[in-house]
């Protein structure tokens, strides 16, 4: 979008928050870059230039605006609606792969040379993988500076910087303030604002999103399907344990009118960036509801559902392998039965963790595929065919022959899943929708979906419904959420 100057100028002059994250406005005369909705007086048109990412702005020598804080904008929805190399690379960089494995590791995961990855990212984002990772490190550093009391040396290394000197130089360059000045500024602002109570030892932050956001099915689904010991709904927040590259974590996510409150307790602060990225992915916070709802409203039978409760998101997962296992456990059984089966696996094979909240009920991480590879099929209270499906899936996940994650090629992953015994279209598509993030995944054989379609006057047979749903593409996964929401099921209601 950043190449459409006229459209960008209109968005900046109207301070349209819908375009935050889509592009950034760099002002030549001041050397500052802003989000489109910056509250400051818009600059003259001839002084504006538009860039596709915060990293591109920083690489061009611009510093972040202190009023609108463009580094905290929601991410571009473009990368969640695509499965090409660039989109997969962006998702991997957000998940910290460049910091852990370097650019060669990123390229290896994508199946390209480092030169090809550099060229493609520069062409679309105006910055290479190192610049994108640097911008992310700067944002993480700012979060730790402003929300914790950690010494600056600890902040530097937790943010992924190789040295304190690089940390200091980057913070000064990006934010035009020294780290100490950033912390003092945040402390002054905190004294004038009402602070939410938080558990000692946790990091509190806000996760922005593009309005509107309907929390009912999003948090309702996560709460209704929560696995005891791994997830819970308590005190108005969805809480769960996290398995992260450097350690473990516990997160509490609370829906608010203009953001999602996030409290993180981590055993290793180097996981902060990755934890935030996975929480945003879980809640689908980088979606563009205007584009999704606008497309679905073109169907006269769907339009009333969209108008009644716009901004529905697709509830996802923080661990694709975990969700694949849970999808098999949930085949042809009720939500309660699926939770029971999963809870038994957690108790037997999950890794114990400590809940930072003394009143919380989180006790374990969901078992890894490697841990589940040791399970005894005869101990599973499942039909024999389901046991075979589960053990085959776990073995494929454990030995790496079935890679599932945010970087998966959606069609290749579907083909691999369909080749496993017991994997029909429903299981394959629900994994594509919730674990891999395909916005066009569709479940025409789902009984709840067919029942809702029939009540609305839509075709209710899988073939006819698929044909009608062609007009909803590429947002069929969101249409599923609107159709499911017509049922009076716990997954569609925000818990009390």
Coordinates of C-alpha atoms in Angstrom, one line a residue:
X1 CA 0.0 0.0 0.0
X2 CA 2.9 2.4 0.8
X3 CA 3.4 3.0 -2.9
X4 CA -0.1 4.5 -3.3
X5 CA 0.9 8.0 -2.3
X6 CA -2.6 9.6 -2.7
X7 CA -4.2 6.9 -0.5
X8 CA -1.5 7.2 2.2
X9 CA -1.8 11.0 2.3
X10 CA -5.6 10.7 2.8
X11 CA -5.0 8.2 5.7
X12 CA -2.5 10.5 7.4
X13 CA -4.6 13.6 7.0
X14 CA -7.7 11.8 8.4
X15 CA -5.6 10.2 11.2
X16 CA -7.1 6.8 10.2
X17 CA -6.0 4.2 12.8
X18 CA -7.1 1.4 10.4
X19 CA -3.9 1.8 8.5
X20 CA -1.5 1.7 11.5
X21 CA 1.0 -1.0 10.7
X22 CA 0.2 -1.1 7.0
X23 CA 2.7 1.7 6.3
X24 CA 4.7 4.4 8.1
X25 CA 5.0 8.1 7.4
X26 CA 8.6 9.5 7.4
X27 CA 8.9 13.3 7.6
X28 CA 12.0 14.6 5.7
X29 CA 12.2 17.9 7.5
X30 CA 12.1 16.5 11.1
X31 CA 13.7 13.1 10.6
X32 CA 10.8 11.5 12.4
X33 CA 8.6 8.6 11.4
X34 CA 5.0 8.1 12.6
X35 CA 2.0 5.9 12.3
X36 CA -0.9 7.2 10.1
X37 CA -3.0 8.0 13.2
X38 CA -0.4 10.2 14.9
X39 CA -2.2 12.9 16.8
X40 CA 0.3 15.6 15.8
X41 CA -0.5 18.1 13.1
X42 CA 0.0 16.3 9.7
X43 CA 3.2 17.5 7.9
X44 CA 3.0 19.1 4.4
X45 CA 2.5 16.6 1.7
X46 CA 5.8 17.4 0.0
X47 CA 7.6 16.6 3.2
X48 CA 6.1 13.1 3.5
X49 CA 7.6 9.8 2.3
X50 CA 6.0 6.4 2.9
X51 CA 7.8 3.3 3.9
X52 CA 6.5 -0.3 4.4
X53 CA 8.1 -1.1 7.8
X54 CA 9.5 0.5 11.0
X55 CA 12.8 -1.2 10.1
X56 CA 12.9 0.5 6.7
X57 CA 12.3 3.9 8.5
X58 CA 15.1 3.2 10.9
X59 CA 17.5 2.0 8.2
X60 CA 16.8 5.3 6.3
X61 CA 17.9 7.3 9.4
X62 CA 14.5 8.3 10.8
X63 CA 13.7 8.1 14.5
X64 CA 10.4 7.0 16.1
X65 CA 7.8 9.7 17.1
X66 CA 7.5 10.2 20.8
X67 CA 3.8 10.9 20.6
X68 CA 2.4 8.1 18.5
X69 CA 5.1 5.5 19.2
X70 CA 4.9 3.8 15.8
X71 CA 7.1 0.9 16.9
X72 CA 4.0 -0.3 19.0
X73 CA 1.6 -0.4 16.0
X74 CA -0.2 -3.6 15.2
X75 CA 1.6 -5.7 12.7
X76 CA 0.7 -5.6 9.0
X77 CA -2.1 -8.0 8.4
X78 CA -0.6 -8.8 5.0
X79 CA 1.8 -11.3 6.5
X80 CA -0.9 -13.3 8.1
X81 CA -3.0 -13.6 4.9
X82 CA -0.2 -15.0 2.8
X83 CA 2.0 -18.2 2.8
X84 CA 4.7 -17.1 0.4
X85 CA 8.4 -16.9 1.3
X86 CA 8.2 -13.2 2.4
X87 CA 5.2 -13.7 4.7
X88 CA 6.7 -16.9 6.2
X89 CA 10.1 -15.0 6.7
X90 CA 8.3 -12.2 8.5
X91 CA 6.5 -14.5 10.9
X92 CA 9.8 -16.4 11.6
X93 CA 11.6 -13.1 12.3
X94 CA 8.8 -12.1 14.7
X95 CA 9.3 -15.5 16.4
X96 CA 13.0 -14.7 17.0
X97 CA 14.6 -17.1 14.5
X98 CA 17.2 -14.6 13.2
X99 CA 18.3 -13.8 16.8
X100 CA 18.6 -17.6 17.6
X101 CA 19.8 -19.0 14.3
X102 CA 21.0 -16.0 12.2
X103 CA 20.1 -15.3 8.6
X104 CA 21.4 -18.7 7.4
X105 CA 19.0 -20.4 9.8
X106 CA 16.1 -18.3 8.5
X107 CA 17.0 -19.1 4.9
X108 CA 17.4 -22.8 5.6
X109 CA 13.9 -22.9 7.1
X110 CA 12.4 -21.3 4.1
X111 CA 14.4 -23.4 1.6
X112 CA 16.1 -20.4 -0.1
X113 CA 19.6 -19.0 -0.2
X114 CA 20.4 -16.1 2.1
X115 CA 20.8 -13.9 -0.9
X116 CA 17.3 -14.7 -2.2
X117 CA 15.8 -14.0 1.3
X118 CA 17.6 -10.7 1.5
X119 CA 16.5 -9.6 -1.9
X120 CA 12.8 -10.6 -1.4
X121 CA 12.5 -8.9 2.0
X122 CA 14.2 -5.7 0.8
X123 CA 11.9 -5.6 -2.2
X124 CA 8.7 -5.8 -0.1
X125 CA 9.7 -4.3 3.3
X126 CA 12.5 -2.0 2.4
X127 CA 14.8 -3.8 4.9
X128 CA 16.6 -7.1 5.2
X129 CA 16.2 -9.7 7.9
X130 CA 19.0 -8.2 10.1
X131 CA 17.3 -4.8 10.0
X132 CA 13.9 -6.3 10.8
X133 CA 15.3 -8.2 13.7
X134 CA 17.1 -5.1 15.0
X135 CA 13.9 -3.1 14.9
X136 CA 12.2 -5.9 16.9
X137 CA 15.0 -5.9 19.4
X138 CA 14.6 -2.2 19.9
X139 CA 10.9 -2.6 20.6
X140 CA 11.6 -5.3 23.1
X141 CA 14.2 -3.2 24.8
X142 CA 11.8 -0.3 25.1
X143 CA 9.2 -2.6 26.7
X144 CA 11.7 -3.9 29.3
X145 CA 13.0 -0.4 30.0
X146 CA 9.5 1.0 30.5
X147 CA 7.8 -1.9 32.3
X148 CA 10.5 -3.5 34.4
X149 CA 13.1 -2.5 37.0
X150 CA 15.8 -4.6 35.4
X151 CA 19.3 -3.1 35.3
X152 CA 20.1 -1.8 31.8
X153 CA 22.7 -4.5 31.2
X154 CA 20.1 -7.2 31.8
X155 CA 17.7 -5.4 29.5
X156 CA 20.3 -5.3 26.7
X157 CA 21.0 -9.0 26.7
X158 CA 17.3 -10.0 27.3
X159 CA 16.4 -8.0 24.2
X160 CA 18.9 -9.9 22.1
X161 CA 21.7 -7.3 21.8
X162 CA 25.2 -8.7 21.7
X163 CA 26.7 -5.8 23.8
X164 CA 25.6 -3.0 26.0
X165 CA 27.2 -0.5 23.7
X166 CA 25.1 -1.7 20.7
X167 CA 22.0 -1.5 22.9
X168 CA 22.7 2.1 24.0
X169 CA 23.5 3.2 20.4
X170 CA 20.4 1.5 19.0
X171 CA 18.0 2.9 21.6
X172 CA 19.4 6.4 21.1
X173 CA 19.2 6.2 17.4
X174 CA 15.7 4.7 17.2
X175 CA 14.0 6.7 20.0
X176 CA 16.2 9.8 20.3
X177 CA 16.5 9.2 24.0
X178 CA 19.0 7.3 26.2
X179 CA 17.7 4.2 27.9
X180 CA 17.7 6.0 31.3
X181 CA 15.7 8.9 29.8
X182 CA 13.2 6.4 28.4
X183 CA 12.7 4.9 31.8
X184 CA 12.3 8.2 33.6
X185 CA 9.8 9.4 31.0
X186 CA 7.8 6.2 31.4
X187 CA 7.8 6.6 35.2
X188 CA 6.5 10.1 34.9
X189 CA 3.7 9.0 32.6
X190 CA 2.8 6.0 34.9
X191 CA 2.2 8.4 37.9
X192 CA -0.5 10.2 35.9
X193 CA -2.3 7.0 34.8
X194 CA -4.3 4.4 36.6
X195 CA -2.2 1.3 36.8
X196 CA -3.7 -2.2 36.7
X197 CA -2.7 -4.5 39.6
X198 CA -0.1 -7.0 38.6
X199 CA 1.5 -10.1 40.1
X200 CA 5.1 -9.4 41.3
X201 CA 7.7 -10.8 38.9
X202 CA 5.6 -10.3 35.8
X203 CA 5.9 -7.9 32.9
X204 CA 2.7 -5.9 32.1
X205 CA 2.1 -4.6 28.6
X206 CA -0.7 -3.7 26.2
X207 CA -1.2 -5.6 23.0
X208 CA -2.8 -3.2 20.3
X209 CA -5.2 -4.3 17.6
X210 CA -7.2 -2.9 14.8
X211 CA -10.8 -2.1 15.9
X212 CA -13.3 -3.6 16.0
X213 CA -12.5 -6.7 17.9
X214 CA -15.3 -9.0 19.2
X215 CA -13.9 -10.9 22.2
X216 CA -16.8 -13.3 22.7
X217 CA -15.9 -16.2 20.4
X218 CA -12.2 -15.5 20.7
X219 CA -11.8 -15.8 24.4
X220 CA -14.9 -17.9 24.7
X221 CA -13.4 -20.6 22.5
X222 CA -10.1 -20.6 24.3
X223 CA -11.8 -20.8 27.7
X224 CA -14.4 -23.4 26.8
X225 CA -11.7 -25.8 25.4
X226 CA -9.1 -25.0 28.0
X227 CA -7.0 -28.1 29.1
X228 CA -6.9 -28.2 32.9
X229 CA -3.4 -27.5 34.2
X230 CA -2.3 -25.9 31.0
X231 CA -5.0 -23.3 30.5
X232 CA -7.7 -21.6 32.6
X233 CA -10.1 -18.7 32.7
X234 CA -9.8 -16.8 36.0
X235 CA -10.6 -13.3 37.1
X236 CA -11.5 -12.1 33.6
X237 CA -8.4 -13.4 32.0
X238 CA -7.4 -16.3 29.8
X239 CA -4.2 -17.8 31.3
X240 CA -1.9 -20.5 30.0
X241 CA 1.6 -21.9 30.2
X242 CA 4.1 -21.4 27.3
X243 CA 7.0 -23.6 26.1
X244 CA 9.6 -21.1 24.7
X245 CA 13.0 -21.4 23.1
X246 CA 15.0 -20.5 26.2
X247 CA 12.6 -21.5 29.0
X248 CA 9.0 -21.5 30.1
X249 CA 6.4 -18.9 30.7
X250 CA 2.9 -18.1 32.0
X251 CA 0.7 -15.5 30.3
X252 CA -2.6 -13.8 31.3
X253 CA -4.5 -12.1 28.5
X254 CA -7.4 -9.8 29.4
X255 CA -9.8 -8.2 26.8
X256 CA -10.1 -4.5 27.2
X257 CA -12.0 -1.9 25.1
X258 CA -9.0 -0.6 23.2
X259 CA -6.3 -3.3 23.8
X260 CA -5.6 -6.7 25.2
X261 CA -3.9 -6.6 28.6
X262 CA -0.9 -9.0 28.8
X263 CA 1.0 -10.1 31.9
X264 CA 3.9 -12.4 31.3
X265 CA 6.0 -14.3 33.8
X266 CA 9.1 -15.8 32.1
X267 CA 12.0 -17.9 33.4
X268 CA 14.3 -16.3 30.8
X269 CA 13.7 -12.8 29.6
X270 CA 15.2 -13.5 26.2
X271 CA 11.9 -15.1 25.4
X272 CA 9.9 -11.9 25.8
X273 CA 9.8 -11.0 22.1
X274 CA 8.8 -14.6 21.1
X275 CA 6.2 -14.7 23.9
X276 CA 4.6 -11.5 22.7
X277 CA 4.6 -12.6 19.1
X278 CA 2.9 -15.9 20.0
X279 CA 0.3 -14.2 22.1
X280 CA -0.6 -11.9 19.2
X281 CA -0.8 -14.9 16.9
X282 CA -3.0 -16.8 19.3
X283 CA -5.5 -13.9 19.4
X284 CA -5.2 -13.0 15.7
X285 CA -4.5 -9.4 16.7
X286 CA -2.9 -8.4 13.4
X287 CA -6.0 -9.2 11.4
X288 CA -7.7 -6.4 9.3
X289 CA -11.4 -6.6 10.3
X290 CA -12.3 -3.9 7.8
X291 CA -11.1 -6.0 4.9
X292 CA -12.6 -9.3 6.3
X293 CA -16.0 -7.9 7.3
X294 CA -16.3 -5.9 4.1
X295 CA -15.8 -9.0 2.0
X296 CA -18.3 -11.1 4.0
X297 CA -20.9 -8.4 4.0
X298 CA -21.2 -8.8 0.2
X299 CA -23.2 -12.0 0.9
X300 CA -26.7 -10.8 1.9
X301 CA -27.2 -13.8 4.2
X302 CA -23.9 -13.3 6.1
X303 CA -24.2 -9.5 6.3
X304 CA -26.7 -9.4 9.3
X305 CA -24.3 -11.6 11.3
X306 CA -21.3 -9.3 10.5
X307 CA -23.3 -6.2 11.3
X308 CA -24.5 -7.6 14.6
X309 CA -21.1 -8.4 16.0
X310 CA -18.2 -7.2 13.7
X311 CA -14.6 -7.9 14.3
X312 CA -14.6 -11.6 15.0
X313 CA -11.1 -13.2 15.1
X314 CA -10.0 -16.8 14.6
X315 CA -8.8 -18.3 17.9
X316 CA -5.4 -19.8 17.1
X317 CA -2.7 -21.6 19.2
X318 CA 0.7 -20.9 20.6
X319 CA 2.0 -24.3 19.5
X320 CA 1.0 -25.9 16.3
X321 CA 2.1 -29.4 17.3
X322 CA 0.0 -29.1 20.5
X323 CA -3.0 -28.2 18.6
X324 CA -2.6 -31.0 16.1
X325 CA -2.6 -33.5 19.0
X326 CA -5.7 -31.9 20.5
X327 CA -7.5 -31.9 17.2
X328 CA -7.1 -35.7 17.0
X329 CA -8.3 -36.1 20.6
X330 CA -11.3 -34.0 19.7
X331 CA -12.4 -36.1 16.7
X332 CA -16.1 -37.1 17.0
X333 CA -16.3 -36.3 20.7
X334 CA -17.7 -33.5 22.8
X335 CA -15.6 -30.5 24.0
X336 CA -15.7 -31.9 27.5
X337 CA -14.5 -35.3 26.4
X338 CA -11.7 -33.8 24.4
X339 CA -10.6 -31.7 27.4
X340 CA -10.6 -34.9 29.6
X341 CA -8.4 -36.9 27.1
X342 CA -6.0 -33.9 26.9
X343 CA -5.8 -33.5 30.7
X344 CA -4.8 -37.2 31.1
X345 CA -1.9 -36.7 28.6
X346 CA -0.9 -33.6 30.5
X347 CA -0.9 -35.3 33.9
X348 CA 1.1 -38.3 32.6
X349 CA 3.6 -36.6 30.2
X350 CA 3.5 -32.8 30.8
X351 CA 6.4 -30.9 32.3
X352 CA 5.6 -29.3 35.7
X353 CA 5.8 -25.5 35.9
X354 CA 5.2 -23.1 38.8
X355 CA 2.3 -20.7 38.6
X356 CA 3.4 -17.2 39.6
X357 CA -0.1 -16.5 40.9
X358 CA -0.6 -18.3 44.2
X359 CA -4.3 -18.6 43.5
X360 CA -3.8 -19.9 39.9
X361 CA -4.4 -23.4 38.7
X362 CA -1.6 -23.8 36.0
X363 CA 0.6 -26.8 36.7
X364 CA 2.1 -28.1 33.5
X365 CA 3.3 -27.5 30.0
X366 CA 1.4 -29.4 27.3
X367 CA 3.6 -32.5 26.5
X368 CA 6.0 -32.1 23.6
X369 CA 5.9 -34.6 20.7
X370 CA 9.1 -36.1 22.0
X371 CA 7.5 -36.8 25.4
X372 CA 4.4 -38.2 23.8
X373 CA 6.4 -40.5 21.6
X374 CA 6.9 -42.7 24.7
X375 CA 3.2 -43.1 25.4
X376 CA 1.6 -46.5 25.6
X377 CA -1.3 -46.7 23.1
X378 CA -3.1 -49.3 25.2
X379 CA -3.3 -46.7 28.1
X380 CA -5.4 -44.4 25.9
X381 CA -9.1 -44.5 26.5
X382 CA -9.7 -44.1 22.7
X383 CA -11.0 -46.3 19.9
X384 CA -8.2 -48.4 18.4
X385 CA -8.3 -46.4 15.1
X386 CA -7.9 -43.1 17.0
X387 CA -4.9 -44.5 18.9
X388 CA -3.2 -45.3 15.6
X389 CA -4.0 -41.8 14.3
X390 CA -2.6 -40.2 17.5
X391 CA 0.6 -42.3 17.7
X392 CA 1.3 -41.9 14.0
X393 CA 0.9 -38.1 14.3
X394 CA 3.1 -37.9 17.4
X395 CA 5.8 -40.0 15.7
X396 CA 5.8 -37.7 12.6
X397 CA 6.0 -34.6 14.8
X398 CA 8.8 -36.0 16.9
X399 CA 11.0 -37.1 14.1
X400 CA 10.5 -33.9 12.1
X401 CA 8.9 -35.5 9.1
X402 CA 5.7 -33.4 9.7
X403 CA 6.9 -29.8 10.3
X404 CA 4.0 -27.7 11.6
X405 CA 4.4 -24.0 12.5
X406 CA 3.9 -20.4 11.6
X407 CA 6.4 -20.9 8.7
X408 CA 4.5 -23.8 7.2
X409 CA 3.5 -23.8 3.6
X410 CA -0.2 -24.3 4.0
X411 CA -0.8 -26.5 1.0
X412 CA 2.3 -28.7 1.6
X413 CA 1.2 -29.1 5.3
X414 CA -2.3 -30.1 4.2
X415 CA -0.9 -32.8 1.9
X416 CA 1.3 -34.2 4.6
X417 CA -1.6 -34.3 7.1
X418 CA -4.0 -35.9 4.6
X419 CA -1.4 -38.7 4.1
X420 CA -1.6 -39.7 7.8
X421 CA -4.2 -42.4 8.8
X422 CA -7.3 -41.0 10.3
X423 CA -6.9 -37.5 8.9
X424 CA -9.9 -36.5 7.0
X425 CA -10.8 -33.0 5.6
X426 CA -12.3 -31.7 8.9
X427 CA -9.1 -32.5 10.9
X428 CA -6.8 -31.2 8.2
X429 CA -8.7 -28.0 7.8
X430 CA -9.2 -27.2 11.5
X431 CA -5.4 -27.5 11.9
X432 CA -4.8 -25.3 8.8
X433 CA -7.2 -22.7 10.3
X434 CA -6.1 -22.6 14.0
X435 CA -2.6 -23.9 14.0
X436 CA -1.2 -22.7 10.7
X437 CA -3.2 -19.5 10.4
X438 CA -4.7 -20.0 6.9
X439 CA -7.4 -17.3 6.8
X440 CA -9.2 -19.3 4.0
X441 CA -9.4 -22.6 5.7
X442 CA -12.9 -24.0 5.5
X443 CA -14.9 -26.8 7.2
X444 CA -17.9 -27.6 5.0
X445 CA -18.5 -31.0 6.6
X446 CA -18.6 -29.6 10.2
X447 CA -22.0 -30.4 11.7
X448 CA -22.3 -27.0 13.5
X449 CA -21.4 -25.1 10.4
X450 CA -23.9 -27.0 8.3
X451 CA -26.7 -26.5 10.9
X452 CA -26.0 -22.8 11.0
X453 CA -25.9 -22.6 7.2
X454 CA -29.3 -24.3 6.9
X455 CA -30.9 -22.0 9.5
X456 CA -29.7 -19.0 7.5
X457 CA -30.9 -20.3 4.2
X458 CA -27.4 -21.1 2.9
X459 CA -26.7 -24.5 1.3
X460 CA -26.1 -27.1 3.9
X461 CA -24.5 -29.9 1.9
X462 CA -20.7 -29.8 1.9
X463 CA -20.4 -29.5 -1.9
X464 CA -23.1 -26.8 -2.3
X465 CA -21.8 -24.8 0.7
X466 CA -18.2 -24.9 -0.6
X467 CA -19.5 -23.5 -3.9
X468 CA -21.4 -20.7 -2.2
X469 CA -18.4 -19.9 0.0
X470 CA -16.2 -19.2 -3.0
X471 CA -17.5 -15.6 -2.8
X472 CA -16.1 -15.3 0.8
X473 CA -12.5 -16.1 -0.2
X474 CA -9.9 -15.4 1.0
X475 CA -11.6 -15.1 4.4
X476 CA -13.6 -18.3 4.7
X477 CA -12.0 -19.1 8.2
X478 CA -13.6 -15.9 9.5
X479 CA -17.0 -16.8 7.9
X480 CA -16.8 -20.0 9.9
X481 CA -16.5 -18.0 13.1
X482 CA -19.6 -16.0 12.2
X483 CA -21.6 -19.1 11.4
X484 CA -20.5 -21.0 14.5
X485 CA -21.5 -17.9 16.6
X486 CA -25.2 -18.5 15.7
X487 CA -25.1 -21.5 18.0
X488 CA -25.7 -21.1 21.8
X489 CA -22.5 -22.9 22.7
X490 CA -20.0 -22.0 25.4
X491 CA -17.3 -21.3 22.8
X492 CA -19.3 -18.3 21.6
X493 CA -19.7 -16.5 25.0
X494 CA -17.2 -14.5 27.0
X495 CA -17.0 -16.3 30.4
X496 CA -18.4 -14.4 33.4

